[in-house]
């Protein structure tokens, strides 16, 4: 019930931000919505910080903390941070409070610095179940993503690449999947429609072969990987073979493809421009991030490990790409003489994200991991 209530509040805030704020209420409405969104972001941080036995990995993280004074097969940065809190406080929950507030603060800082629609960003963040999977579950990756986002901010959005690479390297010591972020600076300087065509061809090929070729390829090369990677990769492959595939909604994926194509359509003229002004660079970064998320989503339907990379691209740029529909020039022109059309487009767009939430939340096994909500005190 708590999650549905939060989703409902974020829905109202985001809808007001995307539609009502364009009315005569103007700047006052926008400021009020932002202030309420800040309060909601703090509330979400508190829920994550003070959670009890919530999430798939809660007991694993407690075990890592309890035995952090010993060497473990875990990223050294995360282990050392656990060890520091173990020696100084001997309280896992104090470590959890620090970790959650630090990560949530950095993510909020990134959102309010880069998003024109922060309430909408948080709505998408929650509806796509990033909050439950991420803030309430994946503590190591939560910290790693926060460090990468902090690197983007501190590097002045890739202008000082050495700074960004340094932060990304540090993030790898908290979650090794952060290695995928080293290509992020390329997203802001390169865009090609040919890559989009190739991506769709590859996704179709992947669906037809049901990922078999990819799985065989990974299994073959895992034999040459270090021990930890070998067991990790083969563990995911064995899980796939015994469970056929993880819960994957074809309809949901096709809707994501449709939304992606619509975003390409409304931004087509700007994407064709050869100029390198700030707006054009930011747009390319957002679209490339969303394209990577779409590709990795198709991968993760057959090999769940690829889904771990999505969180980096979602927060860095993909969710920002979704915002372009809300103030697109083409949408404004289309709706100029039909005011109710804007209302319908935005409503359908919000229903798309609610459908994503419903597709996962309806699964009893998934829902049972996060509800009923439990505080540790």
C-alpha positions as a Python dict, from the first residue, in 0.01 Angstrom:
ca = {
    (1, 'X'): (0, 0, 0),
    (2, 'X'): (289, 237, 79),
    (3, 'X'): (431, 199, -273),
    (4, 'X'): (96, 260, -441),
    (5, 'X'): (46, 574, -231),
    (6, 'X'): (391, 708, -326),
    (7, 'X'): (330, 628, -693),
    (8, 'X'): (-5, 811, -680),
    (9, 'X'): (151, 1124, -522),
    (10, 'X'): (436, 1126, -775),
    (11, 'X'): (184, 1078, -1057),
    (12, 'X'): (-14, 1385, -945),
    (13, 'X'): (301, 1594, -904),
    (14, 'X'): (443, 1489, -1241),
    (15, 'X'): (114, 1542, -1421),
    (16, 'X'): (75, 1887, -1270),
    (17, 'X'): (433, 1966, -1370),
    (18, 'X'): (388, 1844, -1729),
    (19, 'X'): (45, 1992, -1796),
    (20, 'X'): (-107, 2217, -1530),
    (21, 'X'): (211, 2422, -1485),
    (22, 'X'): (170, 2535, -1846),
    (23, 'X'): (-152, 2713, -1753),
    (24, 'X'): (-203, 3057, -1603),
    (25, 'X'): (-68, 2933, -1267),
    (26, 'X'): (272, 2972, -1431),
    (27, 'X'): (590, 3015, -1231),
    (28, 'X'): (419, 2991, -891),
    (29, 'X'): (283, 2645, -971),
    (30, 'X'): (623, 2531, -1099),
    (31, 'X'): (803, 2647, -781),
    (32, 'X'): (542, 2483, -557),
    (33, 'X'): (570, 2153, -745),
    (34, 'X'): (950, 2159, -720),
    (35, 'X'): (931, 2226, -345),
    (36, 'X'): (692, 1934, -292),
    (37, 'X'): (915, 1715, -512),
    (38, 'X'): (1214, 1799, -290),
    (39, 'X'): (1012, 1687, 12),
    (40, 'X'): (916, 1365, -170),
    (41, 'X'): (1280, 1297, -263),
    (42, 'X'): (1375, 1333, 105),
    (43, 'X'): (1090, 1101, 204),
    (44, 'X'): (1211, 839, -46),
    (45, 'X'): (1564, 869, 95),
    (46, 'X'): (1432, 819, 451),
    (47, 'X'): (1232, 510, 350),
    (48, 'X'): (1545, 358, 194),
    (49, 'X'): (1769, 457, 487),
    (50, 'X'): (1545, 318, 762),
    (51, 'X'): (1422, 3, 587),
    (52, 'X'): (1442, -329, 767),
    (53, 'X'): (1445, -673, 606),
    (54, 'X'): (1353, -547, 260),
    (55, 'X'): (1495, -657, -76),
    (56, 'X'): (1652, -969, -221),
    (57, 'X'): (2001, -897, -92),
    (58, 'X'): (1938, -760, 258),
    (59, 'X'): (2074, -1066, 442),
    (60, 'X'): (2372, -1088, 206),
    (61, 'X'): (2469, -727, 279),
    (62, 'X'): (2436, -783, 653),
    (63, 'X'): (2662, -1087, 621),
    (64, 'X'): (2921, -887, 424),
    (65, 'X'): (2914, -622, 698),
    (66, 'X'): (2945, -872, 984),
    (67, 'X'): (3251, -1039, 825),
    (68, 'X'): (3398, -725, 665),
    (69, 'X'): (3714, -750, 878),
    (70, 'X'): (3803, -1056, 670),
    (71, 'X'): (3886, -1060, 299),
    (72, 'X'): (3587, -1148, 82),
    (73, 'X'): (3513, -1190, -287),
    (74, 'X'): (3356, -847, -310),
    (75, 'X'): (3466, -512, -451),
    (76, 'X'): (3739, -369, -230),
    (77, 'X'): (3597, -17, -203),
    (78, 'X'): (3265, -146, -76),
    (79, 'X'): (3439, -389, 160),
    (80, 'X'): (3662, -116, 307),
    (81, 'X'): (3362, 113, 366),
    (82, 'X'): (3186, -174, 546),
    (83, 'X'): (3501, -238, 747),
    (84, 'X'): (3522, 128, 852),
    (85, 'X'): (3164, 128, 985),
    (86, 'X'): (3212, -215, 1141),
    (87, 'X'): (3517, -99, 1339),
    (88, 'X'): (3383, 246, 1433),
    (89, 'X'): (3011, 179, 1496),
    (90, 'X'): (2956, -198, 1473),
    (91, 'X'): (2608, -118, 1336),
    (92, 'X'): (2500, -228, 992),
    (93, 'X'): (2199, 3, 1000),
    (94, 'X'): (2414, 312, 1061),
    (95, 'X'): (2609, 209, 752),
    (96, 'X'): (2281, 164, 562),
    (97, 'X'): (2163, 511, 671),
    (98, 'X'): (2488, 672, 552),
    (99, 'X'): (2486, 477, 224),
    (100, 'X'): (2121, 554, 143),
    (101, 'X'): (2138, 925, 226),
    (102, 'X'): (2466, 976, 39),
    (103, 'X'): (2341, 798, -276),
    (104, 'X'): (1995, 958, -264),
    (105, 'X'): (2143, 1306, -214),
    (106, 'X'): (2378, 1273, -514),
    (107, 'X'): (2100, 1134, -736),
    (108, 'X'): (1868, 1418, -628),
    (109, 'X'): (2144, 1673, -695),
    (110, 'X'): (2191, 1530, -1045),
    (111, 'X'): (1815, 1528, -1113),
    (112, 'X'): (1755, 1888, -1003),
    (113, 'X'): (2060, 2010, -1194),
    (114, 'X'): (1974, 1839, -1523),
    (115, 'X'): (1601, 1778, -1537),
    (116, 'X'): (1347, 2035, -1652),
    (117, 'X'): (1080, 1815, -1495),
    (118, 'X'): (1217, 1669, -1168),
    (119, 'X'): (874, 1547, -1050),
    (120, 'X'): (833, 1360, -1379),
    (121, 'X'): (1184, 1215, -1342),
    (122, 'X'): (1099, 1081, -996),
    (123, 'X'): (770, 942, -1125),
    (124, 'X'): (952, 750, -1400),
    (125, 'X'): (1221, 646, -1150),
    (126, 'X'): (955, 495, -925),
    (127, 'X'): (718, 359, -1192),
    (128, 'X'): (1000, 173, -1370),
    (129, 'X'): (1076, 9, -1033),
    (130, 'X'): (1426, 155, -1022),
    (131, 'X'): (1355, 275, -668),
    (132, 'X'): (1253, -68, -534),
    (133, 'X'): (1522, -258, -726),
    (134, 'X'): (1788, 0, -656),
    (135, 'X'): (1739, 210, -341),
    (136, 'X'): (1576, -76, -147),
    (137, 'X'): (1788, -360, -276),
    (138, 'X'): (2117, -303, -462),
    (139, 'X'): (2326, -117, -207),
    (140, 'X'): (2663, -160, -381),
    (141, 'X'): (2532, -42, -716),
    (142, 'X'): (2337, 239, -554),
    (143, 'X'): (2665, 378, -421),
    (144, 'X'): (2848, 314, -749),
    (145, 'X'): (2587, 497, -959),
    (146, 'X'): (2596, 791, -718),
    (147, 'X'): (2975, 811, -758),
    (148, 'X'): (2946, 803, -1140),
    (149, 'X'): (2681, 1079, -1137),
    (150, 'X'): (2899, 1282, -902),
    (151, 'X'): (3181, 1232, -1152),
    (152, 'X'): (2964, 1370, -1432),
    (153, 'X'): (2885, 1679, -1224),
    (154, 'X'): (3243, 1731, -1103),
    (155, 'X'): (3384, 1688, -1456),
    (156, 'X'): (3150, 1962, -1578),
    (157, 'X'): (2961, 1708, -1787),
    (158, 'X'): (3263, 1536, -1947),
    (159, 'X'): (3453, 1855, -2027),
    (160, 'X'): (3724, 1737, -1788),
    (161, 'X'): (3733, 1374, -1888),
    (162, 'X'): (4020, 1276, -1655),
    (163, 'X'): (3806, 1376, -1357),
    (164, 'X'): (3513, 1172, -1485),
    (165, 'X'): (3731, 866, -1553),
    (166, 'X'): (3878, 892, -1201),
    (167, 'X'): (3532, 888, -1041),
    (168, 'X'): (3424, 600, -1265),
    (169, 'X'): (3733, 404, -1164),
    (170, 'X'): (3646, 462, -798),
    (171, 'X'): (3288, 345, -869),
    (172, 'X'): (3428, 19, -1010),
    (173, 'X'): (3566, -54, -663),
    (174, 'X'): (3208, -49, -534),
    (175, 'X'): (3035, -226, -823),
    (176, 'X'): (3234, -370, -1111),
    (177, 'X'): (2952, -308, -1362),
    (178, 'X'): (3047, 62, -1341),
    (179, 'X'): (3304, -21, -1608),
    (180, 'X'): (3024, 30, -1863),
    (181, 'X'): (3030, 405, -1783),
    (182, 'X'): (3370, 467, -1942),
    (183, 'X'): (3190, 503, -2279),
    (184, 'X'): (2948, 772, -2153),
    (185, 'X'): (3154, 1070, -2285),
    (186, 'X'): (3117, 928, -2637),
    (187, 'X'): (2737, 955, -2606),
    (188, 'X'): (2754, 1335, -2602),
    (189, 'X'): (2967, 1374, -2917),
    (190, 'X'): (2847, 1098, -3149),
    (191, 'X'): (2508, 1007, -3289),
    (192, 'X'): (2418, 801, -3596),
    (193, 'X'): (2085, 685, -3734),
    (194, 'X'): (2272, 388, -3886),
    (195, 'X'): (2347, 265, -3534),
    (196, 'X'): (1976, 281, -3452),
    (197, 'X'): (1894, 72, -3761),
    (198, 'X'): (2165, -180, -3666),
    (199, 'X'): (2033, -194, -3309),
    (200, 'X'): (1682, -284, -3424),
    (201, 'X'): (1818, -548, -3663),
    (202, 'X'): (2016, -700, -3377),
    (203, 'X'): (1716, -696, -3140),
    (204, 'X'): (1503, -879, -3400),
    (205, 'X'): (1786, -1131, -3448),
    (206, 'X'): (1811, -1175, -3072),
    (207, 'X'): (1438, -1240, -3038),
    (208, 'X'): (1433, -1491, -3325),
    (209, 'X'): (1728, -1691, -3187),
    (210, 'X'): (1595, -1652, -2829),
    (211, 'X'): (1938, -1540, -2718),
    (212, 'X'): (2091, -1884, -2773),
    (213, 'X'): (2391, -1761, -2971),
    (214, 'X'): (2466, -1490, -2713),
    (215, 'X'): (2444, -1739, -2427),
    (216, 'X'): (2673, -1988, -2602),
    (217, 'X'): (2919, -1710, -2683),
    (218, 'X'): (2930, -1595, -2319),
    (219, 'X'): (2958, -1948, -2188),
    (220, 'X'): (3253, -2020, -2417),
    (221, 'X'): (3449, -1708, -2325),
    (222, 'X'): (3366, -1734, -1953),
    (223, 'X'): (3602, -2034, -1947),
    (224, 'X'): (3892, -1788, -1996),
    (225, 'X'): (3765, -1537, -1737),
    (226, 'X'): (3889, -1504, -1376),
    (227, 'X'): (3727, -1740, -1125),
    (228, 'X'): (3469, -1496, -985),
    (229, 'X'): (3349, -1397, -1331),
    (230, 'X'): (3335, -1760, -1445),
    (231, 'X'): (3102, -1862, -1163),
    (232, 'X'): (2896, -1543, -1193),
    (233, 'X'): (2835, -1574, -1568),
    (234, 'X'): (2763, -1947, -1558),
    (235, 'X'): (2535, -1900, -1260),
    (236, 'X'): (2318, -1661, -1461),
    (237, 'X'): (2323, -1897, -1762),
    (238, 'X'): (2217, -2196, -1551),
    (239, 'X'): (1937, -1987, -1398),
    (240, 'X'): (1815, -1895, -1746),
    (241, 'X'): (1822, -2256, -1868),
    (242, 'X'): (1631, -2387, -1566),
    (243, 'X'): (1375, -2104, -1561),
    (244, 'X'): (1355, -2059, -1942),
    (245, 'X'): (1376, -1679, -1914),
    (246, 'X'): (1316, -1418, -1654),
    (247, 'X'): (975, -1258, -1643),
    (248, 'X'): (969, -1052, -1961),
    (249, 'X'): (674, -863, -2106),
    (250, 'X'): (682, -858, -2486),
    (251, 'X'): (403, -598, -2491),
    (252, 'X'): (594, -379, -2246),
    (253, 'X'): (910, -405, -2455),
    (254, 'X'): (724, -320, -2777),
    (255, 'X'): (573, -16, -2607),
    (256, 'X'): (924, 93, -2505),
    (257, 'X'): (1033, 59, -2868),
    (258, 'X'): (734, 265, -2983),
    (259, 'X'): (807, 541, -2729),
    (260, 'X'): (1174, 542, -2831),
    (261, 'X'): (1079, 582, -3199),
    (262, 'X'): (837, 860, -3110),
    (263, 'X'): (1113, 1040, -2919),
    (264, 'X'): (1341, 1003, -3223),
    (265, 'X'): (1063, 1143, -3445),
    (266, 'X'): (997, 1454, -3235),
    (267, 'X'): (1369, 1526, -3206),
    (268, 'X'): (1461, 1427, -3563),
    (269, 'X'): (1537, 1780, -3689),
    (270, 'X'): (1761, 1860, -3391),
    (271, 'X'): (1943, 1526, -3416),
    (272, 'X'): (2025, 1593, -3783),
    (273, 'X'): (2199, 1919, -3698),
    (274, 'X'): (2577, 1917, -3721),
    (275, 'X'): (2629, 2200, -3472),
    (276, 'X'): (2780, 2126, -3133),
    (277, 'X'): (2592, 2368, -2908),
    (278, 'X'): (2511, 2261, -2552),
    (279, 'X'): (2149, 2169, -2625),
    (280, 'X'): (2247, 1946, -2916),
    (281, 'X'): (2519, 1772, -2712),
    (282, 'X'): (2277, 1709, -2426),
    (283, 'X'): (2010, 1574, -2661),
    (284, 'X'): (2253, 1329, -2823),
    (285, 'X'): (2364, 1210, -2480),
    (286, 'X'): (2004, 1148, -2370),
    (287, 'X'): (1901, 964, -2690),
    (288, 'X'): (2215, 749, -2695),
    (289, 'X'): (2158, 655, -2329),
    (290, 'X'): (1799, 557, -2402),
    (291, 'X'): (1909, 353, -2705),
    (292, 'X'): (2159, 165, -2488),
    (293, 'X'): (1889, 94, -2228),
    (294, 'X'): (1662, -47, -2498),
    (295, 'X'): (1939, -272, -2628),
    (296, 'X'): (2034, -393, -2280),
    (297, 'X'): (1668, -457, -2196),
    (298, 'X'): (1644, -694, -2493),
    (299, 'X'): (1967, -863, -2375),
    (300, 'X'): (1844, -895, -2018),
    (301, 'X'): (1534, -1089, -2129),
    (302, 'X'): (1774, -1377, -2197),
    (303, 'X'): (2065, -1296, -1970),
    (304, 'X'): (1963, -1104, -1658),
    (305, 'X'): (2313, -980, -1583),
    (306, 'X'): (2284, -719, -1863),
    (307, 'X'): (2004, -553, -1669),
    (308, 'X'): (2260, -440, -1411),
    (309, 'X'): (2412, -198, -1665),
    (310, 'X'): (2077, -34, -1732),
    (311, 'X'): (2068, 160, -1407),
    (312, 'X'): (2375, 364, -1503),
    (313, 'X'): (2237, 465, -1843),
    (314, 'X'): (1882, 521, -1710),
    (315, 'X'): (1989, 773, -1447),
    (316, 'X'): (2265, 938, -1648),
    (317, 'X'): (2055, 1018, -1954),
    (318, 'X'): (1772, 783, -2058),
    (319, 'X'): (1513, 917, -1813),
    (320, 'X'): (1605, 1269, -1927),
    (321, 'X'): (1527, 1162, -2286),
    (322, 'X'): (1172, 1072, -2182),
    (323, 'X'): (1121, 1437, -2082),
    (324, 'X'): (1168, 1565, -2436),
    (325, 'X'): (810, 1465, -2519),
    (326, 'X'): (672, 1703, -2257),
    (327, 'X'): (800, 2022, -2424),
    (328, 'X'): (873, 1908, -2778),
    (329, 'X'): (819, 2174, -3048),
    (330, 'X'): (647, 1917, -3271),
    (331, 'X'): (407, 1816, -2995),
    (332, 'X'): (334, 2183, -2920),
    (333, 'X'): (267, 2253, -3290),
    (334, 'X'): (48, 1944, -3316),
    (335, 'X'): (-152, 2048, -3010),
    (336, 'X'): (-167, 2421, -3089),
    (337, 'X'): (-516, 2414, -3234),
    (338, 'X'): (-637, 2115, -3030),
    (339, 'X'): (-569, 2189, -2659),
    (340, 'X'): (-724, 1860, -2544),
    (341, 'X'): (-476, 1667, -2760),
    (342, 'X'): (-191, 1763, -2529),
    (343, 'X'): (-393, 1636, -2235),
    (344, 'X'): (-451, 1302, -2414),
    (345, 'X'): (-87, 1261, -2522),
    (346, 'X'): (48, 1325, -2173),
    (347, 'X'): (-215, 1101, -2013),
    (348, 'X'): (-131, 812, -2250),
    (349, 'X'): (238, 871, -2184),
    (350, 'X'): (186, 845, -1809),
    (351, 'X'): (-23, 531, -1853),
    (352, 'X'): (272, 376, -2037),
    (353, 'X'): (487, 410, -1723),
    (354, 'X'): (204, 287, -1500),
    (355, 'X'): (182, -24, -1719),
    (356, 'X'): (555, -87, -1667),
    (357, 'X'): (497, -67, -1291),
    (358, 'X'): (195, -299, -1306),
    (359, 'X'): (370, -567, -1515),
    (360, 'X'): (627, -631, -1242),
    (361, 'X'): (427, -542, -932),
    (362, 'X'): (155, -796, -1020),
    (363, 'X'): (406, -1082, -977),
    (364, 'X'): (354, -1218, -620),
    (365, 'X'): (715, -1337, -586),
    (366, 'X'): (847, -990, -670),
    (367, 'X'): (597, -802, -457),
    (368, 'X'): (660, -1024, -152),
    (369, 'X'): (1027, -917, -139),
    (370, 'X'): (935, -550, -84),
    (371, 'X'): (603, -565, 99),
    (372, 'X'): (476, -530, 359),
    (373, 'X'): (730, -259, 424),
    (374, 'X'): (944, -305, 733),
    (375, 'X'): (1143, -47, 932),
    (376, 'X'): (1447, -169, 1124),
    (377, 'X'): (1350, 8, 1446),
}
